Coordinates of N, CA and C in Angstrom, one line a residue:
X55 N 10.2 -28.0 -46.0 CA 11.3 -27.9 -45.0 C 11.1 -26.6 -44.1
X56 N 10.7 -25.6 -44.8 CA 10.5 -24.3 -44.1 C 9.3 -24.4 -43.1
X57 N 8.3 -25.1 -43.6 CA 7.1 -25.3 -42.8 C 7.4 -26.1 -41.5
X58 N 8.2 -27.1 -41.6 CA 8.6 -27.9 -40.5 C 9.3 -27.1 -39.4
X59 N 10.2 -26.1 -39.9 CA 10.9 -25.3 -38.9 C 9.9 -24.4 -38.2
X60 N 8.9 -23.8 -38.9 CA 8.0 -23.0 -38.2 C 7.1 -23.8 -37.3
X61 N 6.8 -25.0 -37.6 CA 6.0 -25.8 -36.7 C 6.8 -26.2 -35.5
X62 N 8.1 -26.3 -35.7 CA 8.9 -26.6 -34.5 C 9.1 -25.4 -33.6
X63 N 9.1 -24.2 -34.2 CA 9.3 -23.0 -33.4 C 7.9 -22.5 -32.8
X64 N 6.8 -23.0 -33.3 CA 5.5 -22.5 -32.8 C 5.3 -22.7 -31.3
X65 N 5.6 -23.8 -30.7 CA 5.4 -23.9 -29.3 C 6.3 -23.0 -28.5
X66 N 7.5 -22.7 -28.9 CA 8.4 -21.8 -28.2 C 7.8 -20.4 -28.3
X67 N 7.3 -20.0 -29.4 CA 6.8 -18.6 -29.6 C 5.5 -18.5 -28.7
X68 N 4.6 -19.5 -28.7 CA 3.4 -19.4 -27.9 C 3.7 -19.4 -26.5
X69 N 4.7 -20.1 -26.0 CA 5.1 -20.1 -24.6 C 5.6 -18.8 -24.2
X70 N 6.3 -18.1 -25.0 CA 6.9 -16.8 -24.7 C 5.7 -15.7 -24.6
X71 N 4.7 -15.8 -25.5 CA 3.6 -14.9 -25.4 C 2.8 -15.2 -24.1
X72 N 2.6 -16.4 -23.8 CA 1.8 -16.8 -22.6 C 2.5 -16.2 -21.3
X73 N 3.8 -16.3 -21.3 CA 4.5 -15.9 -20.1 C 4.5 -14.3 -20.0
X74 N 4.4 -13.7 -21.1 CA 4.4 -12.2 -21.1 C 3.2 -11.6 -20.4
X75 N 2.1 -12.3 -20.4 CA 0.9 -11.8 -19.7 C 0.8 -12.1 -18.2
X76 N 1.7 -12.9 -17.7 CA 1.7 -13.3 -16.3 C 2.0 -12.2 -15.4
X77 N 2.9 -11.3 -15.7 CA 3.2 -10.2 -14.9 C 2.3 -9.0 -15.3
X78 N 1.3 -8.7 -14.4 CA 0.4 -7.7 -14.7 C 0.9 -6.3 -14.5
X79 N 2.0 -6.2 -13.7 CA 2.7 -4.9 -13.5 C 1.9 -4.0 -12.6
X80 N 1.1 -4.5 -11.7 CA 0.4 -3.7 -10.7 C 1.3 -3.2 -9.7
X81 N 1.3 -1.9 -9.5 CA 2.2 -1.2 -8.5 C 1.4 -1.1 -7.2
X82 N 1.8 -0.1 -6.4 CA 1.1 0.1 -5.2 C -0.3 0.6 -5.4
X83 N -1.3 0.0 -4.7 CA -2.7 0.5 -4.8 C -3.0 1.2 -3.5
X84 N -3.8 2.2 -3.7 CA -4.4 3.0 -2.5 C -5.9 2.8 -2.6
X85 N -6.4 1.8 -1.8 CA -7.8 1.5 -1.8 C -8.6 2.4 -0.9
X86 N -9.6 3.0 -1.5 CA -10.5 3.9 -0.8 C -11.7 3.3 -0.2
X87 N -11.8 3.2 1.1 CA -13.0 2.6 1.8 C -13.6 3.7 2.7
X88 N -13.6 4.9 2.2 CA -14.2 6.0 3.0 C -15.6 6.2 2.6
X89 N -16.4 6.8 3.5 CA -17.9 6.9 3.2 C -18.4 8.3 3.2
X90 N -17.8 9.2 3.9 CA -18.3 10.6 4.1 C -17.5 11.6 3.3
X91 N -18.0 12.8 3.2 CA -17.2 13.8 2.5 C -15.9 14.1 3.2
X92 N -15.9 14.0 4.6 CA -14.6 14.2 5.3 C -13.6 13.1 5.0
X93 N -14.1 11.9 4.9 CA -13.3 10.8 4.6 C -12.7 10.9 3.2
X94 N -13.5 11.4 2.3 CA -13.0 11.6 0.9 C -12.0 12.7 0.9
X95 N -12.2 13.8 1.7 CA -11.2 14.8 1.7 C -9.9 14.3 2.3
X96 N -10.0 13.5 3.3 CA -8.8 12.8 3.9 C -8.1 12.0 2.8
X97 N -8.8 11.1 2.1 CA -8.3 10.3 1.1 C -7.6 11.0 0.0
X98 N -8.2 12.1 -0.5 CA -7.6 12.8 -1.6 C -6.3 13.5 -1.2
X99 N -6.3 14.1 0.0 CA -5.1 14.8 0.5 C -4.0 13.7 0.8
X100 N -4.4 12.6 1.3 CA -3.4 11.5 1.6 C -2.8 11.0 0.4
X101 N -3.6 10.8 -0.7 CA -3.0 10.2 -1.9 C -2.1 11.2 -2.6
X102 N -2.4 12.5 -2.6 CA -1.6 13.5 -3.2 C -0.2 13.5 -2.5
X103 N -0.2 13.5 -1.2 CA 1.1 13.5 -0.5 C 1.8 12.2 -0.6
X104 N 1.1 11.1 -0.6 CA 1.7 9.7 -0.6 C 2.4 9.5 -1.9
X105 N 1.8 10.0 -3.0 CA 2.5 9.7 -4.3 C 3.8 10.4 -4.4
X106 N 4.0 11.5 -3.6 CA 5.3 12.2 -3.6 C 6.3 11.3 -2.8
X107 N 5.9 10.6 -1.8 CA 6.8 9.8 -1.0 C 7.1 8.4 -1.6
X108 N 6.1 7.9 -2.4 CA 6.2 6.6 -3.0 C 5.9 6.7 -4.5
X109 N 6.8 7.4 -5.2 CA 6.5 7.6 -6.7 C 6.6 6.3 -7.5
X110 N 7.3 5.3 -7.0 CA 7.4 4.0 -7.8 C 6.1 3.2 -7.5
X111 N 5.3 3.6 -6.6 CA 4.1 2.8 -6.3 C 4.4 1.4 -5.8
X112 N 5.3 1.4 -4.8 CA 5.8 0.1 -4.2 C 4.9 -0.5 -3.2
X113 N 4.1 0.3 -2.5 CA 3.3 -0.1 -1.3 C 1.8 0.0 -1.6
X114 N 1.1 -1.0 -1.2 CA -0.4 -1.0 -1.3 C -1.0 -0.7 0.1
X115 N -1.9 0.2 0.1 CA -2.5 0.6 1.4 C -4.1 0.6 1.3
X116 N -4.7 0.3 2.4 CA -6.2 0.4 2.5 C -6.5 1.5 3.4
X117 N -7.3 2.5 3.0 CA -7.7 3.7 3.8 C -9.2 3.5 4.0
X118 N -9.5 3.2 5.3 CA -10.9 3.0 5.6 C -11.4 4.0 6.6
X119 N -12.7 4.1 6.7 CA -13.4 5.1 7.6 C -14.5 4.4 8.3
X120 N -14.6 4.7 9.6 CA -15.8 4.2 10.4 C -16.5 5.5 10.9
X121 N -17.5 6.0 10.3 CA -18.2 7.2 10.7 C -19.0 7.0 11.9
X122 N -19.1 8.1 12.7 CA -20.0 8.1 13.9 C -20.5 9.5 14.0
X123 N -21.8 9.6 14.3 CA -22.4 10.9 14.4 C -22.0 11.7 15.6
X124 N -21.6 11.0 16.6 CA -21.2 11.6 17.9 C -19.7 12.1 17.9
X125 N -18.8 11.2 17.4 CA -17.4 11.5 17.6 C -16.7 11.9 16.3
X126 N -17.3 11.9 15.2 CA -16.7 12.1 13.9 C -16.4 10.8 13.2
X127 N -15.3 10.7 12.5 CA -15.0 9.5 11.8 C -13.6 9.0 12.3
X128 N -13.5 7.7 12.3 CA -12.2 7.0 12.6 C -11.6 6.6 11.3
X129 N -10.5 7.2 11.0 CA -9.7 6.8 9.8 C -8.7 5.8 10.1
X130 N -8.6 4.8 9.4 CA -7.6 3.7 9.6 C -6.8 3.5 8.3
X131 N -5.5 3.4 8.3 CA -4.7 3.0 7.2 C -4.0 1.7 7.5
X132 N -4.2 0.7 6.6 CA -3.6 -0.6 6.8 C -2.6 -0.9 5.7
X133 N -1.6 -1.5 6.1 CA -0.6 -2.0 5.1 C -0.5 -3.5 5.3
X134 N -1.0 -4.3 4.3 CA -1.2 -5.7 4.5 C -2.3 -6.0 5.6
X135 N -1.9 -6.7 6.6 CA -2.9 -7.0 7.7 C -2.6 -6.1 8.9
X136 N -1.6 -5.2 8.8 CA -1.2 -4.4 9.9 C -1.8 -3.0 9.8
X137 N -2.3 -2.6 10.9 CA -2.8 -1.2 11.0 C -1.7 -0.3 11.3
X138 N -1.4 0.6 10.4 CA -0.2 1.5 10.6 C -0.6 2.9 11.0
X139 N -1.9 3.3 11.0 CA -2.3 4.6 11.3 C -3.7 4.6 11.7
X140 N -4.1 5.4 12.7 CA -5.5 5.5 13.1 C -5.7 6.9 13.7
X141 N -6.7 7.6 13.3 CA -7.0 8.9 13.8 C -8.5 9.2 13.7
X142 N -9.0 10.0 14.7 CA -10.4 10.5 14.6 C -10.3 11.8 13.9
X143 N -11.3 12.1 13.0 CA -11.4 13.4 12.4 C -12.8 13.8 12.5
X144 N -13.0 15.1 12.6 CA -14.3 15.7 12.7 C -14.9 15.9 11.3
X145 N -16.2 16.2 11.2 CA -16.8 16.3 9.9 C -16.6 17.7 9.3
X146 N -15.3 18.0 9.1 CA -14.9 19.2 8.5 C -13.9 18.8 7.4
X147 N -14.3 19.2 6.1 CA -13.4 18.8 5.0 C -12.0 19.4 5.1
X148 N -12.0 20.6 5.6 CA -10.7 21.3 5.7 C -9.8 20.6 6.7
X149 N -10.3 20.3 7.9 CA -9.6 19.6 8.9 C -9.2 18.2 8.5
X150 N -10.1 17.5 7.8 CA -9.8 16.2 7.3 C -8.6 16.2 6.2
X151 N -8.7 17.2 5.4 CA -7.6 17.4 4.4 C -6.3 17.7 5.0
X152 N -6.3 18.5 6.1 CA -5.1 18.8 6.8 C -4.5 17.5 7.4
X153 N -5.4 16.7 8.0 CA -4.9 15.4 8.6 C -4.4 14.5 7.5
X154 N -5.1 14.5 6.4 CA -4.7 13.7 5.2 C -3.3 14.1 4.7
X155 N -3.0 15.3 4.7 CA -1.6 15.8 4.3 C -0.5 15.4 5.3
X156 N -0.9 15.4 6.6 CA 0.1 15.1 7.7 C 0.3 13.6 7.9
X157 N -0.6 12.7 7.5 CA -0.6 11.3 7.8 C 0.5 10.5 7.0
X158 N 0.7 10.8 5.7 CA 1.6 9.9 4.9 C 3.0 9.8 5.5
X159 N 3.5 10.9 6.1 CA 4.9 10.8 6.6 C 5.1 9.7 7.7
X160 N 4.3 9.8 8.7 CA 4.4 8.7 9.7 C 4.1 7.3 9.2
X161 N 3.1 7.2 8.3 CA 2.8 5.9 7.7 C 4.0 5.4 6.9
X162 N 4.6 6.2 6.1 CA 5.8 5.8 5.3 C 6.9 5.4 6.2
X163 N 7.2 6.2 7.3 CA 8.2 5.9 8.2 C 8.0 4.5 8.9
X164 N 6.8 4.3 9.3 CA 6.4 3.0 9.9 C 6.7 1.8 9.0
X165 N 6.3 1.9 7.8 CA 6.4 0.8 6.8 C 7.9 0.6 6.5
X166 N 8.7 1.7 6.3 CA 10.1 1.6 6.1 C 10.9 1.0 7.2
X167 N 10.5 1.4 8.5 CA 11.2 0.8 9.6 C 10.9 -0.7 9.8
X168 N 9.6 -1.0 9.4 CA 9.3 -2.5 9.5 C 10.1 -3.3 8.5
X169 N 10.3 -2.7 7.3 CA 11.2 -3.4 6.3 C 12.6 -3.6 6.8
X170 N 13.1 -2.5 7.4 CA 14.5 -2.6 8.0 C 14.6 -3.6 9.1
X171 N 13.6 -3.7 9.9 CA 13.5 -4.7 11.0 C 13.5 -6.1 10.4
X172 N 12.8 -6.3 9.3 CA 12.8 -7.6 8.7 C 14.1 -8.1 8.2
X173 N 15.0 -7.1 7.8 CA 16.3 -7.4 7.3 C 17.2 -8.0 8.4
X174 N 16.9 -7.6 9.6 CA 17.8 -8.0 10.7 C 17.3 -9.2 11.5
X175 N 16.2 -9.8 11.0 CA 15.7 -11.0 11.7 C 16.6 -12.2 11.3
X176 N 17.0 -12.9 12.3 CA 17.8 -14.1 12.1 C 17.0 -15.3 12.6
X177 N 16.6 -16.2 11.7 CA 15.8 -17.3 12.0 C 16.5 -18.3 13.0
X178 N 17.8 -18.2 13.1 CA 18.5 -19.1 14.0 C 18.4 -18.6 15.5
X179 N 18.1 -17.4 15.7 CA 18.0 -16.9 17.1 C 16.5 -16.7 17.5
X180 N 16.2 -17.1 18.7 CA 14.9 -16.8 19.3 C 14.7 -15.4 19.5
X181 N 13.5 -14.8 19.6 CA 13.4 -13.4 19.8 C 14.0 -12.9 21.1
X182 N 14.1 -13.8 22.2 CA 14.6 -13.3 23.4 C 16.1 -13.4 23.5
X183 N 16.7 -14.0 22.5 CA 18.2 -14.2 22.4 C 18.9 -12.9 21.8
X184 N 18.2 -12.1 21.2 CA 18.8 -11.0 20.5 C 18.2 -9.7 21.1
X185 N 19.1 -8.8 21.6 CA 18.6 -7.6 22.2 C 19.4 -6.4 21.5
X186 N 18.6 -5.6 20.8 CA 19.2 -4.4 20.1 C 18.9 -3.2 20.9
X187 N 19.9 -2.4 21.3 CA 19.6 -1.2 22.0 C 20.1 0.0 21.3

């Protein structure tokens, strides 16, 4: 009799264990696509400051670099498919780190304001019918 109870409970227990692994618990990722020492300095300074603004790891960002021997590097920060920050930096690790410490504030503000704007979108109104001033 006891064996039959365990056999009846076995599918329920296995289903509970299978569901536990579905949530990987990945928080915000900061993907590094920089190529030069200046890009690495920007990325390191950016991530230090960013973790203070987003301690819960809510947002995932891609930080990429397009180096050029003539103009320095173009640093781009993307949130999803949207480019939220772009700046040219020269090949100086100190200047790049300074830019990396200054960038998270505007990036975080842009993302937060975008989320607030999404809260006020009404699917019943066309974009030209609502004017917020």
